[in-house]
Coordinates of C-alpha atoms in Angstrom, one line a residue:
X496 CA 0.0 0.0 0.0
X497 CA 2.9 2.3 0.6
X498 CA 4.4 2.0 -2.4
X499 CA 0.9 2.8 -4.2
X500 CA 0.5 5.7 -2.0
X501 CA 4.1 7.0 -3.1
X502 CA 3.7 6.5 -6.5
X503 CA 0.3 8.5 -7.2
X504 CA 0.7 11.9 -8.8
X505 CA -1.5 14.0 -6.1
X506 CA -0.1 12.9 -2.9
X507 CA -2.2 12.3 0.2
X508 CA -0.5 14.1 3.0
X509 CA -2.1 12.0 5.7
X510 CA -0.7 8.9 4.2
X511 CA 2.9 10.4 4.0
X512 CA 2.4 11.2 7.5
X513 CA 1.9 7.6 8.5
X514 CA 4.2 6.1 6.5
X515 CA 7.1 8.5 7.8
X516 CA 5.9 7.0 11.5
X517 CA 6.6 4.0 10.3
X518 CA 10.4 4.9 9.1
X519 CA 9.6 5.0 5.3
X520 CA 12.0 7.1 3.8
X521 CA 10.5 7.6 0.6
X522 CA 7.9 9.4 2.2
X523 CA 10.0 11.5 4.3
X524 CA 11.8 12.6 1.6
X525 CA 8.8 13.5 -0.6
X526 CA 7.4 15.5 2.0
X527 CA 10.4 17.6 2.2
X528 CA 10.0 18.0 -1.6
X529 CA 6.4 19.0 -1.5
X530 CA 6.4 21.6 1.2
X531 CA 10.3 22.9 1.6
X532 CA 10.6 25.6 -1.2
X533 CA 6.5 26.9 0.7
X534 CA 8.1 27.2 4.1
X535 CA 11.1 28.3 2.9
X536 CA 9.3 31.5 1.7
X537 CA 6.6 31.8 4.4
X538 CA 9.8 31.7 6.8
X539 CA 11.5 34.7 4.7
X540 CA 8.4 36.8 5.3
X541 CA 9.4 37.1 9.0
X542 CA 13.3 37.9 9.0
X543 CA 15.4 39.2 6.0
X544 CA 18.1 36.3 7.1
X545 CA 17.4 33.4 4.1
X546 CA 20.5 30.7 6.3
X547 CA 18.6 31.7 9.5
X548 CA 15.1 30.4 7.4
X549 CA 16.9 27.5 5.8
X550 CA 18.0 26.0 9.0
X551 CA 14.6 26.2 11.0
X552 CA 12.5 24.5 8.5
X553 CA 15.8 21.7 7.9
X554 CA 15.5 21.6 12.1
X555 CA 11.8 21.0 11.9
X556 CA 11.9 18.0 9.0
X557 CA 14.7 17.1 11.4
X558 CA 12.8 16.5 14.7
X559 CA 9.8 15.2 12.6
X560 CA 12.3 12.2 11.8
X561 CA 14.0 12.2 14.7
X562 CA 10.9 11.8 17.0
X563 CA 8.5 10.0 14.4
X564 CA 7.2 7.2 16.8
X565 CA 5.8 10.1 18.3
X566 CA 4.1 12.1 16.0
X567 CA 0.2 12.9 16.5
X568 CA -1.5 10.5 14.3
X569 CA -4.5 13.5 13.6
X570 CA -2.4 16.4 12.0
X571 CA -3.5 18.5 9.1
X572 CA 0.4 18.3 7.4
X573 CA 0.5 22.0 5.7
X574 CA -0.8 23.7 9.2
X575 CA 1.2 22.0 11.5
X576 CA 4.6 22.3 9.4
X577 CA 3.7 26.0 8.6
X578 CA 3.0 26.0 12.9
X579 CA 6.2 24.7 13.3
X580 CA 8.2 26.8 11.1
X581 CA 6.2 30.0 12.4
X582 CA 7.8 29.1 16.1
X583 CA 11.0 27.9 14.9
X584 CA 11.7 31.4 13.9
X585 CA 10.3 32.9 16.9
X586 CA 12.6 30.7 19.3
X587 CA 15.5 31.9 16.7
X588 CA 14.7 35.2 17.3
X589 CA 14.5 34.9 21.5
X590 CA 17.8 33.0 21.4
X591 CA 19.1 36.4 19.8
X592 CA 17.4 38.7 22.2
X593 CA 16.4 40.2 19.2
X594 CA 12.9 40.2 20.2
X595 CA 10.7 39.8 23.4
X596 CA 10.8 36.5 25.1
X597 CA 8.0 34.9 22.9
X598 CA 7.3 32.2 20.8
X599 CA 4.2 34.2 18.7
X600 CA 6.0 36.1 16.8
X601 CA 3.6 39.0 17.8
X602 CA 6.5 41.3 17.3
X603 CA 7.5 40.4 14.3
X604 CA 6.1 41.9 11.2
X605 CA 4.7 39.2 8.1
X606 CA 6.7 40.9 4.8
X607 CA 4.9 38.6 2.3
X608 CA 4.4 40.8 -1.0
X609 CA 1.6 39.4 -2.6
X610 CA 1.8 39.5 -6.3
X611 CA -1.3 37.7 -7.8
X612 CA 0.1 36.1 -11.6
X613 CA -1.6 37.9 -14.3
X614 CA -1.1 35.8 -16.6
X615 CA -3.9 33.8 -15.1
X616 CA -5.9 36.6 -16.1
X617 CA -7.0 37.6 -19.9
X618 CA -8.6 40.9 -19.3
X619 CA -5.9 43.4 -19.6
X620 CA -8.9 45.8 -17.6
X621 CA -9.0 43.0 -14.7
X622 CA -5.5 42.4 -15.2
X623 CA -4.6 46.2 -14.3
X624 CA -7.4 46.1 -11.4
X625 CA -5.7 43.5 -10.0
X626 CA -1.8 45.1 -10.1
X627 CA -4.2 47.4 -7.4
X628 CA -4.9 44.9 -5.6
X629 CA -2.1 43.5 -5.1
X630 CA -1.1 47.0 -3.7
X631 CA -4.3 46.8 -1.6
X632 CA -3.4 44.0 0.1
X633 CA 0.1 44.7 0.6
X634 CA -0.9 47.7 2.7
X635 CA -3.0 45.8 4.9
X636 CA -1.8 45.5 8.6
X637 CA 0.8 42.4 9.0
X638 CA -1.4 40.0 11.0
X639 CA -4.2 40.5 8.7
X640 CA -2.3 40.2 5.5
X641 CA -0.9 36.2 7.1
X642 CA -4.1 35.5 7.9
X643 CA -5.6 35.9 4.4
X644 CA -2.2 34.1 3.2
X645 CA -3.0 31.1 5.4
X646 CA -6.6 31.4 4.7
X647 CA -6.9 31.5 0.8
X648 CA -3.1 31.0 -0.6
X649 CA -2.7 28.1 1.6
X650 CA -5.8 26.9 2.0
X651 CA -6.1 26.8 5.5
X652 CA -9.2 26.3 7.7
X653 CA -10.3 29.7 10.2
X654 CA -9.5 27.2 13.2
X655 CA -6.1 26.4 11.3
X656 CA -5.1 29.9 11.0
X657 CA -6.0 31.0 14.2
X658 CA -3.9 28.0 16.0
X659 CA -0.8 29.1 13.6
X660 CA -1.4 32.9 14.8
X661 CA -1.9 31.8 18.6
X662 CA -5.1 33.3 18.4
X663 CA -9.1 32.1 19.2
X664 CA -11.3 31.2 16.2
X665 CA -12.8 34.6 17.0
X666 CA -10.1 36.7 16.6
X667 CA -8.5 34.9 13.9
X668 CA -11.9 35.5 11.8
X669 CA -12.0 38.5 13.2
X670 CA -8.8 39.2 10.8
X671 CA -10.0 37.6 8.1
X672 CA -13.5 40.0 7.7
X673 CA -11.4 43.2 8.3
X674 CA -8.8 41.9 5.8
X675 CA -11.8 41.4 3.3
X676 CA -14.1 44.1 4.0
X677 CA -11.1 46.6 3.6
X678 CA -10.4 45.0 0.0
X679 CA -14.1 44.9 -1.2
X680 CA -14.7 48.3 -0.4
X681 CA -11.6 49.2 -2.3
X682 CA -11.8 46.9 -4.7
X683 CA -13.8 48.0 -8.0
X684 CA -13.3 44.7 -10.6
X685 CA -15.8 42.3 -11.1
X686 CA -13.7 39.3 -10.1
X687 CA -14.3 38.0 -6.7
X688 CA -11.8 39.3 -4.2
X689 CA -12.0 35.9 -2.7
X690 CA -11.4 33.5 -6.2
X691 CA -8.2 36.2 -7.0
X692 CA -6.9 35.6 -3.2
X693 CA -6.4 31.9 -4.2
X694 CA -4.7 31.7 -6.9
X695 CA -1.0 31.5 -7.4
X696 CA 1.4 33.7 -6.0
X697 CA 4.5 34.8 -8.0

């Protein structure tokens, strides 16, 4: 069954996740291959130190081997290795007394620049709406611009997203409707904010 599971083109995360408790290498490895180069750049949105980024995700694929027989069996994969990464970082940081003693990152500013691809998008009208909103949302307070990152880019469940963010489901929708409303007032195209929110991201 592992062997199937490995070879299938669209990968089912949960099954990775079982067969890397049982010391299957294979799917260790193709873990790491599906999700590095996604924390990678999630991690270079919080510190403008790319080694520093490298080494906490390498140290969270790390202890994920190292302490396999004791992995949670129930984990969504994405949110709990984007989790992981998020307070990797944050520990980083503390060692360095760069920040306040905290592993939530709550002074630490998300620098993702959003850049929706427009050559997803035929209309050169849309297209040109859309270089505003991608300006929009890049001018959207920190917390709320990860949230909608989590929430539509990465596909991420409000409960998700608020456990990444260390914050109730409350709050973390909370976010997520001032991130939106602040868009749809501003935003003039006929597109849903929402549909352009998830698709790729240069």
């Amino acid at each position: 069954m592992e062997s199937q599971i490995l070879n299938t083109s669209k990968i089912d995360d949960s099954a990775l996740w079982s067969c890397i408790k049982t010391g299957n290498e294979k799917a260790f490895s193709t873990l790491f291959k599906k999700y590095y180069p996604h924390l990678i750049r999630y991690g270079n949105s919080f510190i403008p130190f790319p080694e520093r980024v490298q080494d906490c995700v390498q140290d969270v694929f790390t202890d994920i081997w190292i302490y396999r027989n004791k992995l949670n069996n129930d984990v969504v994969v994405k949110a709990y290795l984007l989790s992981s990464v998020r307070k990797r970082i944050a520990r980083s940081q503390e060692r360095d007394h760069i920040f306040r003693k905290s592993t939530s990152m709550d002074s630490v500013n998300f620098l993702f620049d959003f850049s929706i691809e427009h050559n997803l998008i035929a209309d050169e009208t849309t297209t040109a709406k859309v270089s505003h909103l991608n300006k929009l949302i890049n001018d959207l307070p920190a917390r709320q611009k990860e949230a909608l990152y989590l929430r539509y880019n990465q596909g991420l469940t409000v409960d998700q997203v608020a456990d990444i963010l260390d914050v109730n489901y409350q709050s973390a929708n909370n976010l997520l409707h001032r991130a939106l409303l602040s868009l749809r007032k501003e935003w003039k195209g006929n597109t849903s904010v929402v549909l352009l929110l998830s698709l790729p991201l240069f």
